[in-house]
Amino acid sequence: MVACSRKVGKYEHLPLAEIDTMTLKPGVKSILRKYIKAHPKYQTLLLEQKKLPFEDNFIDQPPYQFIIGPAVAQLFDSGEFGFQRSYPASYFVLDNRLILVQSEIDELIPKSKKLVDTYNQLAEPLDSFYETTPYPTVYPAKSYIIHAWVFKTSRTYATELLTTRADTFILPKRVYLNLPPIKTSAKARKAKAV
């Protein structure tokens, strides 16, 4: 779906592999541009492929689901509050936004201080999410999911935006149940009182 190219420009110093934006599908670029327009505050974004629940199964076949959201500080290696995966090892630039790409291939690359420092230097500060989050959170993963979009694509399927609220798509659904008061017999109330 994408190809790497020779690094040029202001990000050439990064210890990451650059992806040639020209090789991205037009539908993918369209969704990414819509996200950038809807969230102009974020300068660094994180794009990752996910195995998401779909009809009660986790699917690993086309079309694939992707999540685009802000690259949140402390998102990786922050225990139960973040992701326990490898740091992104590739990137591309679209509309003057740096988009870090995290994929399963990153698991082949050993964790290095350069990758960790690069991500932490480029990531959006966690405290910048308080004003736009419906409830204050110090959980980096929640800050990412609350502000992320989900789309699907593959070589043989058209690119489609699934939701602009990844939190409602990914996280478990809370079901509220209002039960009527339970009426017991006088005999049961007497037995309980004794």
CSV table of C-alpha atoms in Angstrom, one decimal:
chain,number,residue,atom,x,y,z
A,1,MET,CA,0.0,0.0,0.0
A,2,VAL,CA,2.9,2.4,0.6
A,3,ALA,CA,6.6,2.7,-0.3
A,4,CYS,CA,9.5,4.3,1.5
A,5,SER,CA,11.4,7.1,-0.1
A,6,ARG,CA,14.6,9.2,0.4
A,7,LYS,CA,14.2,11.7,3.3
A,8,VAL,CA,14.1,15.4,2.5
A,9,GLY,CA,12.9,18.4,4.4
A,10,LYS,CA,12.6,19.3,8.0
A,11,TYR,CA,12.1,15.8,9.2
A,12,GLU,CA,15.2,14.3,7.5
A,13,HIS,CA,16.9,14.1,10.9
A,14,LEU,CA,14.4,11.6,12.3
A,15,PRO,CA,15.5,8.1,12.9
A,16,LEU,CA,12.3,6.8,11.2
A,17,ALA,CA,11.6,5.4,7.8
A,18,GLU,CA,9.8,7.9,5.6
A,19,ILE,CA,6.7,6.8,3.6
A,20,ASP,CA,6.2,8.4,0.2
A,21,THR,CA,2.8,10.2,0.5
A,22,MET,CA,2.4,9.9,-3.2
A,23,THR,CA,1.9,6.2,-2.9
A,24,LEU,CA,-1.0,6.5,-0.4
A,25,LYS,CA,-4.5,5.7,-1.7
A,26,PRO,CA,-6.5,8.9,-2.5
A,27,GLY,CA,-9.3,7.8,-0.2
A,28,VAL,CA,-6.9,7.4,2.7
A,29,LYS,CA,-5.4,10.9,2.0
A,30,SER,CA,-9.0,12.3,1.9
A,31,ILE,CA,-9.9,10.9,5.3
A,32,LEU,CA,-6.6,12.1,6.8
A,33,ARG,CA,-7.1,15.6,5.4
A,34,LYS,CA,-10.7,15.6,6.9
A,35,TYR,CA,-9.2,14.7,10.2
A,36,ILE,CA,-6.5,17.4,10.0
A,37,LYS,CA,-9.2,19.9,9.1
A,38,ALA,CA,-11.4,18.8,12.0
A,39,HIS,CA,-8.4,18.9,14.4
A,40,PRO,CA,-6.1,21.7,13.3
A,41,LYS,CA,-4.6,21.9,16.8
A,42,TYR,CA,-2.6,18.7,16.5
A,43,GLN,CA,0.7,18.9,14.6
A,44,THR,CA,1.7,15.2,15.2
A,45,LEU,CA,-0.7,12.4,14.5
A,46,LEU,CA,-0.6,8.6,15.0
A,47,LEU,CA,-1.9,6.2,12.4
A,48,GLU,CA,-2.2,2.5,13.3
A,49,GLN,CA,-3.9,-0.6,12.0
A,50,LYS,CA,-6.2,-2.3,14.5
A,51,LYS,CA,-8.0,-5.5,14.9
A,52,LEU,CA,-11.3,-4.3,16.0
A,53,PRO,CA,-14.4,-6.2,17.1
A,54,PHE,CA,-16.7,-6.6,14.1
A,55,GLU,CA,-19.9,-8.7,14.5
A,56,ASP,CA,-18.5,-10.3,17.7
A,57,ASN,CA,-15.3,-11.5,16.0
A,58,PHE,CA,-11.9,-10.0,15.6
A,59,ILE,CA,-11.1,-9.9,11.9
A,60,ASP,CA,-7.7,-10.0,10.3
A,61,GLN,CA,-8.8,-9.9,6.7
A,62,PRO,CA,-9.7,-7.1,4.2
A,63,PRO,CA,-10.9,-4.5,4.7
A,64,TYR,CA,-8.6,-3.5,7.5
A,65,GLN,CA,-9.4,-1.0,10.1
A,66,PHE,CA,-7.1,2.0,10.9
A,67,ILE,CA,-7.2,4.6,13.6
A,68,ILE,CA,-6.0,8.1,13.2
A,69,GLY,CA,-5.6,10.3,16.2
A,70,PRO,CA,-3.2,12.7,18.0
A,71,ALA,CA,0.2,11.3,18.9
A,72,VAL,CA,-0.3,11.6,22.7
A,73,ALA,CA,2.7,12.0,25.1
A,74,GLN,CA,3.2,9.0,27.3
A,75,LEU,CA,1.1,6.8,25.0
A,76,PHE,CA,3.6,4.0,24.9
A,77,ASP,CA,5.2,2.2,27.9
A,78,SER,CA,2.9,3.9,30.4
A,79,GLY,CA,1.7,0.7,32.1
A,80,GLU,CA,-2.0,0.2,32.3
A,81,PHE,CA,-2.7,3.7,31.1
A,82,GLY,CA,-1.1,3.4,27.6
A,83,PHE,CA,-0.2,1.0,24.8
A,84,GLN,CA,2.2,-1.9,25.4
A,85,ARG,CA,3.5,-2.0,21.8
A,86,SER,CA,6.6,-0.9,19.9
A,87,TYR,CA,7.1,2.8,19.2
A,88,PRO,CA,6.3,3.9,15.6
A,89,ALA,CA,9.3,3.5,13.3
A,90,SER,CA,7.9,5.2,10.1
A,91,TYR,CA,6.2,8.4,9.2
A,92,PHE,CA,4.9,10.6,6.4
A,93,VAL,CA,4.0,14.2,6.0
A,94,LEU,CA,0.6,15.3,4.8
A,95,ASP,CA,-0.6,18.9,4.7
A,96,ASN,CA,2.3,20.0,7.0
A,97,ARG,CA,1.3,17.4,9.6
A,98,LEU,CA,3.7,14.7,10.7
A,99,ILE,CA,1.9,11.4,10.8
A,100,LEU,CA,3.7,8.6,12.7
A,101,VAL,CA,2.7,5.1,11.5
A,102,GLN,CA,2.7,2.3,14.0
A,103,SER,CA,2.3,-1.2,12.6
A,104,GLU,CA,3.0,-4.8,13.5
A,105,ILE,CA,6.3,-4.6,11.5
A,106,ASP,CA,7.6,-2.3,14.3
A,107,GLU,CA,7.8,-5.3,16.6
A,108,LEU,CA,10.8,-6.5,14.5
A,109,ILE,CA,12.7,-3.4,15.5
A,110,PRO,CA,14.3,-3.5,19.0
A,111,LYS,CA,13.3,-0.6,21.3
A,112,SER,CA,15.9,2.1,21.1
A,113,LYS,CA,16.4,5.3,23.0
A,114,LYS,CA,16.3,7.1,19.7
A,115,LEU,CA,12.8,5.9,18.9
A,116,VAL,CA,11.6,6.6,22.4
A,117,ASP,CA,13.1,10.1,22.5
A,118,THR,CA,11.9,10.9,19.0
A,119,TYR,CA,8.3,10.0,19.8
A,120,ASN,CA,8.3,11.9,23.1
A,121,GLN,CA,9.8,14.9,21.5
A,122,LEU,CA,7.1,15.0,18.7
A,123,ALA,CA,4.1,13.9,20.8
A,124,GLU,CA,1.3,16.3,21.8
A,125,PRO,CA,1.5,17.2,25.5
A,126,LEU,CA,-1.0,15.2,27.5
A,127,ASP,CA,-2.3,18.3,29.3
A,128,SER,CA,-3.4,19.8,26.0
A,129,PHE,CA,-6.4,17.4,25.9
A,130,TYR,CA,-8.2,18.6,29.1
A,131,GLU,CA,-10.0,21.4,27.4
A,132,THR,CA,-11.5,19.3,24.6
A,133,THR,CA,-12.2,16.1,26.6
A,134,PRO,CA,-15.7,15.6,28.0
A,135,TYR,CA,-14.1,14.6,31.3
A,136,PRO,CA,-10.6,15.1,32.6
A,137,THR,CA,-8.3,12.1,32.0
A,138,VAL,CA,-4.7,11.4,32.7
A,139,TYR,CA,-4.9,8.2,30.7
A,140,PRO,CA,-2.9,8.6,27.5
A,141,ALA,CA,-4.8,5.8,25.7
A,142,LYS,CA,-8.1,7.3,26.5
A,143,SER,CA,-7.0,10.7,25.3
A,144,TYR,CA,-5.9,9.1,22.0
A,145,ILE,CA,-9.1,7.1,21.6
A,146,ILE,CA,-11.5,9.9,22.5
A,147,HIS,CA,-10.0,12.1,19.8
A,148,ALA,CA,-9.5,9.4,17.1
A,149,TRP,CA,-11.3,8.4,14.0
A,150,VAL,CA,-11.7,4.9,12.6
A,151,PHE,CA,-11.7,4.0,8.9
A,152,LYS,CA,-11.3,0.9,6.8
A,153,THR,CA,-9.5,0.2,3.5
A,154,SER,CA,-7.6,-2.4,1.6
A,155,ARG,CA,-6.2,-2.9,-1.9
A,156,THR,CA,-9.5,-4.3,-3.1
A,157,TYR,CA,-12.0,-2.3,-1.0
A,158,ALA,CA,-12.9,1.4,-1.1
A,159,THR,CA,-11.7,3.5,1.8
A,160,GLU,CA,-14.6,4.3,4.2
A,161,LEU,CA,-14.8,6.4,7.3
A,162,LEU,CA,-16.5,4.2,10.0
A,163,THR,CA,-16.7,6.7,12.8
A,164,THR,CA,-15.4,10.1,14.1
A,165,ARG,CA,-15.8,8.8,17.7
A,166,ALA,CA,-13.3,5.9,18.0
A,167,ASP,CA,-14.2,5.6,21.7
A,168,THR,CA,-17.8,4.6,20.9
A,169,PHE,CA,-16.6,2.1,18.3
A,170,ILE,CA,-13.7,0.5,20.2
A,171,LEU,CA,-14.4,0.7,23.9
A,172,PRO,CA,-16.9,-1.6,25.7
A,173,LYS,CA,-20.5,-0.4,25.6
A,174,ARG,CA,-22.1,0.6,28.9
A,175,VAL,CA,-25.6,-0.6,29.2
A,176,TYR,CA,-27.9,1.2,31.7
A,177,LEU,CA,-30.7,-0.8,33.2
A,178,ASN,CA,-33.4,0.7,35.3
A,179,LEU,CA,-35.2,-2.1,37.1
A,180,PRO,CA,-38.5,-1.5,38.9
A,181,PRO,CA,-38.5,-1.8,42.7
A,182,ILE,CA,-38.9,-5.4,43.8
A,183,LYS,CA,-41.9,-6.0,46.0
A,184,THR,CA,-41.7,-8.7,48.5
A,185,SER,CA,-44.4,-10.3,50.5
A,186,ALA,CA,-45.0,-9.4,54.2
A,187,LYS,CA,-43.8,-12.8,55.2
A,188,ALA,CA,-40.5,-12.3,53.4
A,189,ARG,CA,-40.0,-8.9,55.0
A,190,LYS,CA,-40.7,-10.3,58.5
A,191,ALA,CA,-38.2,-13.1,58.0
A,192,LYS,CA,-35.5,-10.6,56.8
A,193,ALA,CA,-36.1,-8.4,59.9
A,194,VAL,CA,-35.5,-11.3,62.3
